[in-house]
Amino acid sequence: MKKIKGIHALSMGIAMSLAASVAIPARAAPDKLTVVVTDEPKSLDPCDTDLSGNSRILHNNITEALVNLSPKDGSVVPSLATSWRQLDSLTWEFKLREGVTFHDGKAFDTHAVIAALKRAQDPALACEVGLATLKGLKLNAEAVNPTTLLIRTDVVEPILPNKMSALDIGSPATPGDAKTRTPAGTGPYKLEAWTPGQSVGLVAYDGYWGNKPAIPNATIIWRAESAVRAAMVDTGEAQIAYEIAPQDGTTEEDHAFPNAETSLLRIDAQIAPLNDRRVREALNLAIDRDGLVGTIFHKDAQKAMQVVPPSVFGFNPDIPVWNYDPEKAKSLVAAAKADGVPVDKEIVIYGRIGIYPNSSESLEAIQAMLADAGFNARLEMLETSPWLKRLLKPWNKDRQPSILQTQIDNAEGDAVFTLPNRFTADGNQSTIIDAGLDKLIADGSKATGDERKRLFQQAFKYIAVDAVNIAPLFHMVTIARVAKNVNYTPDVQAGNEIKLKSISYR
């Protein structure tokens, strides 16, 4: 397997510089836990948990949803709702847990859920859950009594309980006309402080309805560099560190696990020269994915052809992965140029610093591969906020042609959590406009069983093979470093959820 030059030298240099400064590990106080992640959350509003950086702090720590999804098989399990049933094709009934209170002392009841649903669907608030998971649905909720809720949909939604797992519920005192930075939820921890640029502090909520956390005080901090995050566990500054790079994750404290994320490059297919299918195909053929595995990406990462892993309902097993064929890529670029396509135009590769380990190095390698195939590509690495402006609409009509480094997670187990927002004409992250694809996705979202699977598989095939709207890279594996005295095993949901309640000291 061909290796990418420079990556091993880079990791050696980082390791040597850190080794010189590593101190004897300090033992953490038994009532305190520090977790280090890649970057600061952009929001702590309960309606913004569709972004993983927000969700990993909020979900099931500060705020909770009516239901959860099992990390073992994606099945729906109780949380703030104890049971649910479908009354007719458009109506679901949820029975709510009794005796639950929010951190501000207000009671959890049907009216709190109705308020959360209203906020999530308010276009003026632009809640991430409304723009993504609940996109295309109009939900009307009715309180039968304080613990019995009816939710009616405007279209058939066979997996509404699954979707409710994404709706975290804040106190009814949460502002209805603005986002909040001080959420009050029902979770095992309440927000103590969010110090911008530094940390988020949480403290156990004494009135929590479930099992109490073993560690009452938790602090979330962020550092961009993998080697720094790893070293913080070694020195005792943190007890858990996420997203450790392969070259750094070589100790017995490093735990590798599939994280339900698929890395890819989103192609802006509306702007020349990327509006020519031959150019988009050439871009895919120019990337040596085999050379990236085991060097820049984890050795267990799996080459992807679609944006969900095989565990997701609707995954299409019959789509072949791209082969590395730089000569064919060059010929496609030349053919497009002969037909007047402006292939010499500069294409910007937008990357996000710290989106995954070696994110910058991966794009540096891909930029070189594209240059070899005749592309004029410039790399621009962005912090999270400016990157989000490239990810989410609205975009400037006069923008440069670009490809965007991103990754899509689907721990929910159904393709509907991935397709509508990212691949329909009015999707908040979609660069494709295709009525036929819109219909496939809409029909699949309403269907059940084998018909649902068939339609979603057709949609994935169309995106990857016919439209070539993406350059898929890998179904990802990530590494978490866990201190020896800590009981914690990351699961497939760990990228979106730090399950603080489950963590304890040995």
Coordinates of N, CA and C in Angstrom, one line a residue, residues 266-284 329 332-349 370 373-378 397-403 431 467-469:
R266 N -18.2 17.3 -0.2 CA -19.5 17.7 -0.9 C -19.1 18.6 -2.1
I267 N -19.6 18.2 -3.2 CA -19.3 18.9 -4.5 C -20.4 19.9 -4.8
D268 N -20.0 21.2 -5.0 CA -21.0 22.2 -5.4 C -21.2 22.0 -6.9
A269 N -22.2 21.2 -7.2 CA -22.5 20.8 -8.6 C -23.2 21.9 -9.3
Q270 N -23.5 23.1 -8.7 CA -24.2 24.1 -9.4 C -23.3 25.1 -10.1
I271 N -22.0 25.1 -9.8 CA -21.0 26.1 -10.3 C -20.0 25.4 -11.2
A272 N -19.8 26.0 -12.4 CA -18.8 25.5 -13.3 C -17.3 25.7 -12.7
P273 N -16.5 24.7 -13.0 CA -16.6 23.6 -13.9 C -17.3 22.3 -13.2
L274 N -17.6 22.4 -11.9 CA -18.2 21.3 -11.2 C -19.6 20.9 -11.6
N275 N -20.2 21.8 -12.5 CA -21.5 21.4 -13.0 C -21.5 20.5 -14.1
D276 N -20.3 20.0 -14.5 CA -20.1 19.0 -15.6 C -19.8 17.7 -14.9
R277 N -20.6 16.7 -15.2 CA -20.5 15.4 -14.6 C -19.1 14.8 -14.8
R278 N -18.5 15.0 -16.0 CA -17.2 14.4 -16.2 C -16.2 15.0 -15.2
V279 N -16.3 16.2 -14.9 CA -15.4 16.8 -14.0 C -15.5 16.2 -12.6
R280 N -16.8 16.0 -12.2 CA -17.0 15.4 -10.9 C -16.6 14.0 -10.8
E281 N -16.7 13.3 -11.9 CA -16.2 11.9 -12.0 C -14.7 11.9 -11.9
A282 N -14.1 12.8 -12.6 CA -12.6 12.9 -12.6 C -12.1 13.2 -11.2
L283 N -12.8 14.0 -10.5 CA -12.4 14.4 -9.1 C -12.4 13.1 -8.2
N284 N -13.4 12.2 -8.4 CA -13.4 11.0 -7.6 C -12.3 10.0 -8.0
A329 N -8.9 10.1 -15.1 CA -9.3 11.4 -14.6 C -8.8 12.5 -15.5
L332 N -10.8 12.7 -18.7 CA -12.1 13.3 -18.6 C -12.0 14.8 -18.4
V333 N -11.0 15.3 -17.7 CA -10.8 16.7 -17.6 C -10.5 17.3 -19.0
A334 N -9.6 16.6 -19.8 CA -9.3 17.1 -21.1 C -10.5 17.1 -22.0
A335 N -11.3 16.1 -22.0 CA -12.5 16.0 -22.8 C -13.5 17.2 -22.4
A336 N -13.6 17.5 -21.1 CA -14.5 18.6 -20.7 C -13.9 19.9 -21.2
K337 N -12.6 20.0 -21.1 CA -11.9 21.3 -21.6 C -12.1 21.5 -23.1
A338 N -12.1 20.4 -23.9 CA -12.3 20.5 -25.3 C -13.7 20.9 -25.7
D339 N -14.6 20.7 -24.8 CA -16.0 21.1 -25.0 C -16.3 22.5 -24.4
G340 N -15.3 23.2 -24.0 CA -15.5 24.5 -23.5 C -15.7 24.7 -22.0
V341 N -15.7 23.6 -21.2 CA -15.8 23.7 -19.8 C -14.6 24.3 -19.2
P342 N -14.8 25.3 -18.3 CA -13.6 26.0 -17.8 C -12.9 25.3 -16.7
V343 N -12.2 24.2 -17.1 CA -11.6 23.3 -16.1 C -10.4 23.9 -15.4
D344 N -9.9 25.0 -16.0 CA -8.7 25.7 -15.4 C -9.1 26.6 -14.3
K345 N -10.4 26.8 -14.1 CA -10.9 27.7 -13.1 C -10.5 27.2 -11.7
E346 N -10.1 28.1 -10.8 CA -9.7 27.7 -9.4 C -10.9 27.1 -8.7
I347 N -10.7 25.9 -8.1 CA -11.6 25.3 -7.2 C -11.1 25.4 -5.8
V348 N -11.9 25.9 -4.9 CA -11.5 26.0 -3.5 C -11.9 24.7 -2.7
I349 N -11.0 24.2 -2.0 CA -11.3 23.1 -1.1 C -11.4 23.7 0.3
L370 N -5.4 15.9 -6.7 CA -6.2 16.6 -7.7 C -5.3 17.4 -8.7
A373 N -4.0 15.4 -11.4 CA -5.0 15.0 -12.4 C -5.4 16.2 -13.3
G374 N -4.8 17.4 -13.0 CA -5.1 18.6 -13.9 C -6.0 19.6 -13.3
F375 N -6.4 19.4 -12.0 CA -7.3 20.4 -11.3 C -6.4 21.6 -10.8
N376 N -7.1 22.7 -10.8 CA -6.5 23.9 -10.2 C -7.2 24.1 -8.8
A377 N -6.7 23.5 -7.8 CA -7.3 23.4 -6.5 C -6.5 24.2 -5.5
R378 N -7.2 25.0 -4.7 CA -6.6 25.8 -3.6 C -7.3 25.3 -2.3
K397 N -24.7 33.6 -4.7 CA -24.9 33.1 -6.1 C -23.6 33.2 -6.9
D398 N -22.8 34.2 -6.6 CA -21.5 34.4 -7.3 C -20.3 33.7 -6.7
R399 N -20.6 32.7 -5.9 CA -19.5 32.0 -5.2 C -18.5 31.3 -6.1
Q400 N -17.4 31.0 -5.7 CA -16.4 30.2 -6.4 C -16.8 28.7 -6.4
P401 N -16.4 28.0 -7.5 CA -16.6 26.5 -7.4 C -15.8 26.0 -6.2
S402 N -16.4 25.0 -5.5 CA -15.8 24.5 -4.3 C -16.2 23.1 -4.0
I403 N -15.4 22.4 -3.2 CA -15.7 21.2 -2.6 C -15.5 21.4 -1.1
T431 N -26.5 20.8 -2.3 CA -26.0 21.5 -3.5 C -26.6 20.9 -4.8
A467 N -25.7 11.1 -10.4 CA -25.4 12.5 -10.2 C -24.0 12.8 -9.9
V468 N -23.3 11.9 -9.2 CA -21.9 12.1 -8.7 C -21.8 13.4 -8.0
N469 N -22.7 13.6 -7.0 CA -22.7 14.9 -6.3 C -21.8 14.9 -5.1

